[in-house]
PDB file of C-alpha atoms in Angstrom:
ATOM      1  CA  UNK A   5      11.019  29.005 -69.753  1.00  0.00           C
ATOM      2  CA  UNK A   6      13.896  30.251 -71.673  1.00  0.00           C
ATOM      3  CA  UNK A   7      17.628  29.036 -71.857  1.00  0.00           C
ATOM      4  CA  UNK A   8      18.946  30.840 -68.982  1.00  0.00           C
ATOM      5  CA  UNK A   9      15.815  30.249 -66.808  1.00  0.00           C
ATOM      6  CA  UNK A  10      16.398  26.528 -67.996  1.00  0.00           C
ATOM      7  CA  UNK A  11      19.985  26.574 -66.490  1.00  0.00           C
ATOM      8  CA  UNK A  12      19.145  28.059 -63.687  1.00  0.00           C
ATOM      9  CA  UNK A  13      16.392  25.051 -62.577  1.00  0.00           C
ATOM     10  CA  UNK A  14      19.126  22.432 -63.418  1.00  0.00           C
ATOM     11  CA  UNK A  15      20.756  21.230 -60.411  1.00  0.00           C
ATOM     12  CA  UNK A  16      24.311  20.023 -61.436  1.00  0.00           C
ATOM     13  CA  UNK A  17      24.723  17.482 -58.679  1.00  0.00           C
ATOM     14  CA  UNK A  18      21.408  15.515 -59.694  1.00  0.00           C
ATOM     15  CA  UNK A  19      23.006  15.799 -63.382  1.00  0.00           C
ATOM     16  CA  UNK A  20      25.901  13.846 -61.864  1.00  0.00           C
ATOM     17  CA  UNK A  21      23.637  11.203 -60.845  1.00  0.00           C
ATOM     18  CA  UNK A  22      22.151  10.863 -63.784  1.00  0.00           C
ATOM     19  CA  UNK A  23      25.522  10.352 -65.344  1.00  0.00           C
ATOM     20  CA  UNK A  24      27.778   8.510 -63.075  1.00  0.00           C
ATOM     21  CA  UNK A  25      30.746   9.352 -65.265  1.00  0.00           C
ATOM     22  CA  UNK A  26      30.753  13.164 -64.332  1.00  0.00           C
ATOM     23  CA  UNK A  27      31.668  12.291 -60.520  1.00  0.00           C
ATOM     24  CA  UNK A  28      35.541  12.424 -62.794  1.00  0.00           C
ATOM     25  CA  UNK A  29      34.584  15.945 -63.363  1.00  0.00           C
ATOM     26  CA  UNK A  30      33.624  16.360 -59.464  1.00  0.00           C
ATOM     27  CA  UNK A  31      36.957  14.996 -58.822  1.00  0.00           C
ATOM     28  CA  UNK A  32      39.283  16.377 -60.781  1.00  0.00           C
ATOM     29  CA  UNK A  33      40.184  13.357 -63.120  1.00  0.00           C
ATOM     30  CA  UNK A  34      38.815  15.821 -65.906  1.00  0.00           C
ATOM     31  CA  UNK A  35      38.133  19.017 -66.658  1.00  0.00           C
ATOM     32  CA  UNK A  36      35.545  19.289 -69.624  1.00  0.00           C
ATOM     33  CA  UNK A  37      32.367  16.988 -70.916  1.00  0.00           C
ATOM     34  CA  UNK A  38      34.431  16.281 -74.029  1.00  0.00           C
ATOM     35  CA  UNK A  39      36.929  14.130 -71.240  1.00  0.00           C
ATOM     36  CA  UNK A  40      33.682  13.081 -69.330  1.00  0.00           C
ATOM     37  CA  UNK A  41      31.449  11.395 -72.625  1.00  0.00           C
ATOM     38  CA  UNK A  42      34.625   9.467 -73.693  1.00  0.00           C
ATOM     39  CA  UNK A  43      33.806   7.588 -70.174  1.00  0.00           C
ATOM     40  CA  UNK A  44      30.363   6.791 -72.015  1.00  0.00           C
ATOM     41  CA  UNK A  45      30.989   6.058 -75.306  1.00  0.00           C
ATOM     42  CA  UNK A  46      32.376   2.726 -76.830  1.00  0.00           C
ATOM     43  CA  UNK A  47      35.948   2.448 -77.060  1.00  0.00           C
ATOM     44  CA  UNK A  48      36.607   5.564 -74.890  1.00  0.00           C
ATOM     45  CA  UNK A  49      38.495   5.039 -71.382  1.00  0.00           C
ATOM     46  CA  UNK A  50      36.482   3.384 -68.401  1.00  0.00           C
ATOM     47  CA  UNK A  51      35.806   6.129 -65.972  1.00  0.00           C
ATOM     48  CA  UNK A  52      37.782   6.230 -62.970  1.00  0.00           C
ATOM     49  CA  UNK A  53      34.910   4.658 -60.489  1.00  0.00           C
ATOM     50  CA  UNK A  54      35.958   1.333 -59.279  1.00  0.00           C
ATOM     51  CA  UNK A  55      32.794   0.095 -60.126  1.00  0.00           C
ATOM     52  CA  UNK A  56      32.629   1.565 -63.312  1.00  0.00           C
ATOM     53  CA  UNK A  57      35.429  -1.118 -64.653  1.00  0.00           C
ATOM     54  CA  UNK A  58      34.501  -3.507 -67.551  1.00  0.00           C
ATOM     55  CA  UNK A  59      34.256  -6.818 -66.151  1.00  0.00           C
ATOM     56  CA  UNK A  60      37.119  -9.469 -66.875  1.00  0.00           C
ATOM     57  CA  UNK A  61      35.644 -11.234 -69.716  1.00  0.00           C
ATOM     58  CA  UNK A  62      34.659  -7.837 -71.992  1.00  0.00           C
ATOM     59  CA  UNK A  63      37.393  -7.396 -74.603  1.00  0.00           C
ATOM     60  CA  UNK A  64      37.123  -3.241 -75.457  1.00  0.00           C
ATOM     61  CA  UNK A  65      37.372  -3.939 -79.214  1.00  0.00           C
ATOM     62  CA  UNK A  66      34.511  -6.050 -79.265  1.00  0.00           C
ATOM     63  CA  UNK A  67      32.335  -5.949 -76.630  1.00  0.00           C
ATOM     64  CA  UNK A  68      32.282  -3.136 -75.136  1.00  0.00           C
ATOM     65  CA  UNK A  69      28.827  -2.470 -74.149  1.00  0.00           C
ATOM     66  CA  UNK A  70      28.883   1.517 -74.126  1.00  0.00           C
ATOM     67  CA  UNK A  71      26.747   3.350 -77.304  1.00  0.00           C
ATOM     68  CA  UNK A  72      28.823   4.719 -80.037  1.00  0.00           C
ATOM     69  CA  UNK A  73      30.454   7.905 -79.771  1.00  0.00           C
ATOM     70  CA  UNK A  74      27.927   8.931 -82.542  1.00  0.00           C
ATOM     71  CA  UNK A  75      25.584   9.622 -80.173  1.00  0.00           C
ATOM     72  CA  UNK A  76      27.021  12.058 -78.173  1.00  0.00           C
ATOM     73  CA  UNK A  77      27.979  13.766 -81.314  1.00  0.00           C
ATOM     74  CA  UNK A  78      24.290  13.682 -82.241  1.00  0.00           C
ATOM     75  CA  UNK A  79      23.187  15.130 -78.647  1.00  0.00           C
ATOM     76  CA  UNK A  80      26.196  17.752 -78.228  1.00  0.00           C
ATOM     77  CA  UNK A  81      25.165  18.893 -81.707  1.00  0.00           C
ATOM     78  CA  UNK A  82      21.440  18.682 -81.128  1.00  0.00           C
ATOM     79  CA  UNK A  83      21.288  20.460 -78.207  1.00  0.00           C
ATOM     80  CA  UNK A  84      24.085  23.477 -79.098  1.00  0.00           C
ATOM     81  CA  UNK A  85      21.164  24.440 -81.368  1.00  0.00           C
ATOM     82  CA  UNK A  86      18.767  24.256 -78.885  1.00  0.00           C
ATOM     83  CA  UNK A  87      20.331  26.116 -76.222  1.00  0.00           C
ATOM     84  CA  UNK A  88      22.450  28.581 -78.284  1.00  0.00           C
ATOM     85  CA  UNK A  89      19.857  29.402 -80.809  1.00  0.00           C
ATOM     86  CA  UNK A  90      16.147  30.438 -80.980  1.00  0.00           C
ATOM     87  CA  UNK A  91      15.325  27.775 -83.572  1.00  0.00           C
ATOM     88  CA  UNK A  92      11.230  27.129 -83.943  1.00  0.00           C
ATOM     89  CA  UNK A  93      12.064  23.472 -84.679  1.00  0.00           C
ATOM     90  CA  UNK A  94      12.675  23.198 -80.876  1.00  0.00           C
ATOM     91  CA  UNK A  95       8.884  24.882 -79.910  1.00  0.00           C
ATOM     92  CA  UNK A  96       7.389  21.928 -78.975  1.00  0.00           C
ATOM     93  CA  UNK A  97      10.194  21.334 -76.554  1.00  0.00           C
ATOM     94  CA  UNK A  98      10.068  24.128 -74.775  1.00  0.00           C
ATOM     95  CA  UNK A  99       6.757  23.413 -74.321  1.00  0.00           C
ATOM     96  CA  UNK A 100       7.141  20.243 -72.880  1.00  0.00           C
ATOM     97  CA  UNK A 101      10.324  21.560 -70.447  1.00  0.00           C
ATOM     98  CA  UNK A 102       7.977  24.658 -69.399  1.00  0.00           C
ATOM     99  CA  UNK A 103       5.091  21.907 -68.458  1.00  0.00           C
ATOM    100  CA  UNK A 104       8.016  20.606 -65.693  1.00  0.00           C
ATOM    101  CA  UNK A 105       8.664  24.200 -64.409  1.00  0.00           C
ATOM    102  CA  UNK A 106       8.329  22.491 -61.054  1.00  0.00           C
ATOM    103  CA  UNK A 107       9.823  19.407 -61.567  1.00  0.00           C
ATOM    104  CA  UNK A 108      13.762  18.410 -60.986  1.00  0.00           C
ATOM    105  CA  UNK A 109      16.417  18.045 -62.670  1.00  0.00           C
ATOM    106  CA  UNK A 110      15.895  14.449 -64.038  1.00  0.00           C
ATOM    107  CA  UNK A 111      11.760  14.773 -65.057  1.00  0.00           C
ATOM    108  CA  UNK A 112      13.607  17.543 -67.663  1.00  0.00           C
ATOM    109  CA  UNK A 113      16.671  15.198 -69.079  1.00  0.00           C
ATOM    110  CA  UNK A 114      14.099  12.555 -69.322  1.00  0.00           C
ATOM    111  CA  UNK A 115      11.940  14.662 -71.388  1.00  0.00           C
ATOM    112  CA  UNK A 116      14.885  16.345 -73.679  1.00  0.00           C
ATOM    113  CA  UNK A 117      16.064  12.677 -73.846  1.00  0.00           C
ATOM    114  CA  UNK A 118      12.600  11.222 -74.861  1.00  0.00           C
ATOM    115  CA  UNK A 119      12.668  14.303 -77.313  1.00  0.00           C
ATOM    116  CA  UNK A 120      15.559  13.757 -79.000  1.00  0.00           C
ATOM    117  CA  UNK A 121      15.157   9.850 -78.924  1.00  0.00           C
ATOM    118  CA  UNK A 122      12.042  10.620 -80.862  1.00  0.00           C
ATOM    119  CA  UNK A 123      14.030  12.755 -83.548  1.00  0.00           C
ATOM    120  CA  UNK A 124      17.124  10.170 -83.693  1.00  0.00           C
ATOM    121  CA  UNK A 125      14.399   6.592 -83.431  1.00  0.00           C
ATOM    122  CA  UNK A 126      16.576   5.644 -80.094  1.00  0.00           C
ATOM    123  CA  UNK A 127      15.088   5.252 -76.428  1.00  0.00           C
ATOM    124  CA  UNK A 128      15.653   7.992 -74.316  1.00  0.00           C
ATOM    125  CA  UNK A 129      17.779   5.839 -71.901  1.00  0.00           C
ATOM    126  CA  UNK A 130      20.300   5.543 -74.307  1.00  0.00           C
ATOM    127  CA  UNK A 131      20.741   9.241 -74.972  1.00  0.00           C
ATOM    128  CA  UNK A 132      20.352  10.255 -70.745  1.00  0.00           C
ATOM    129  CA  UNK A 133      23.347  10.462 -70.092  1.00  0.00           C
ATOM    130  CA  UNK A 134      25.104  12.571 -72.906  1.00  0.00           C
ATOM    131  CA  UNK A 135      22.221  14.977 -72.335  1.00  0.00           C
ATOM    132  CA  UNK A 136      23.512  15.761 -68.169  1.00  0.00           C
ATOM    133  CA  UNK A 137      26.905  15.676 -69.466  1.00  0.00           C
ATOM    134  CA  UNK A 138      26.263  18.135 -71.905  1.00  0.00           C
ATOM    135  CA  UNK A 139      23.925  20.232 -69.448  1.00  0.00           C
ATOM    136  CA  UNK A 140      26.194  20.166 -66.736  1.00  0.00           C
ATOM    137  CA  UNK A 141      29.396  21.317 -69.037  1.00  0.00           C
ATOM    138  CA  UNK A 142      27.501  24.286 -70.213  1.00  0.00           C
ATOM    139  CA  UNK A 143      26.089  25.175 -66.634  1.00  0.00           C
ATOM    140  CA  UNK A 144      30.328  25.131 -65.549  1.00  0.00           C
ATOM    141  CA  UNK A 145      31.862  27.110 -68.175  1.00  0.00           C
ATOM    142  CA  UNK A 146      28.380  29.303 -68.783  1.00  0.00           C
ATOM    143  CA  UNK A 147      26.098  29.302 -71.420  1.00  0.00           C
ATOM    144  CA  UNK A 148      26.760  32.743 -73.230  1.00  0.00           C
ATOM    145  CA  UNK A 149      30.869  31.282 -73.039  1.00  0.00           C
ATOM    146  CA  UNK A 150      29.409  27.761 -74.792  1.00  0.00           C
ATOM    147  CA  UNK A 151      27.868  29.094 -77.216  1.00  0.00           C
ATOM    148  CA  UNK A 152      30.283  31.851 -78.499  1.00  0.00           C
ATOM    149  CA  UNK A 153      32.525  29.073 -78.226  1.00  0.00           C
ATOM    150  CA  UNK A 154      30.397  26.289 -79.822  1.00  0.00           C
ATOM    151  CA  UNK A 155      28.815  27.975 -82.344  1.00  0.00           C
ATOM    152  CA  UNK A 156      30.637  29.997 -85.615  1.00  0.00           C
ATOM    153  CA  UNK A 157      30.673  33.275 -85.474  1.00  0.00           C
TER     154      UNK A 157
END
């Protein structure tokens, strides 16, 4: 499987349900996954879901319960490379992605997730979501626009 193909298989409303916060993309609250991983990231906004809301005793400043935004810096960073670039660091998973050829949308952000929890020493649930954020951004604005965009030239 190779980026494009890769795109192609990913279904961008099971992305959404892996990541709750991009129904504000669906919507219309916002308009990019920059807007849609400060819903997931400590001390960004709540997202707009009713039942998304912090409940009554979480003060933002200290307990918010969200990961750090330097995780989806890690992911949006991590996987730029791997999409946008035909690195052999990322051989291994390709492999794994092109063992799912049949499998959905979630079996491959679980794997890319486990992958790059493996690289960062974090569980793969933490990084799930910032992985269909970033997947479903690039699969909206196109990947050959990402990258030219994401990448120096």
């Amino acid at each position: 499987m190779e980026q494009s193909e890769l795109l192609a298989h990913l279904n961008a409303s099971e992305l959404a349900v892996e990541a709750t916060a991009l129904m504000a993309w669906e919507i219309g609250a916002v308009d990019d996954m920059e807007s849609v991983a400060k819903f997931m990231y400590r001390g960004g906004p709540w997202p707009p879901q009713a039942s998304a809301r912090p409940p009554r005793h979480i003060k933002l400043s200290e307990d918010d319960p969200r990961p750090e935004k330097k995780y989806w810096l890690m992911v949006k960073e991590e996987l730029t490379s791997f999409l946008c670039t035909n690195d052999k660091k990322y051989k291994e998973l390709w492999s794994r992605i092109s063992a799912l050829e049949k499998n959905g949308t979630s079996a491959i952000v679980l794997v890319i997730s486990g992958y790059l929890g493996e690289r960062f020493g974090l569980h793969a649930s933490l990084l799930a979501g910032f992985v269909a954020v970033f997947f479903y951004g690039v699969i909206k604005v196109g990947k050959e626009a990402y990258c030219r965009m994401a990448l120096p030239q």
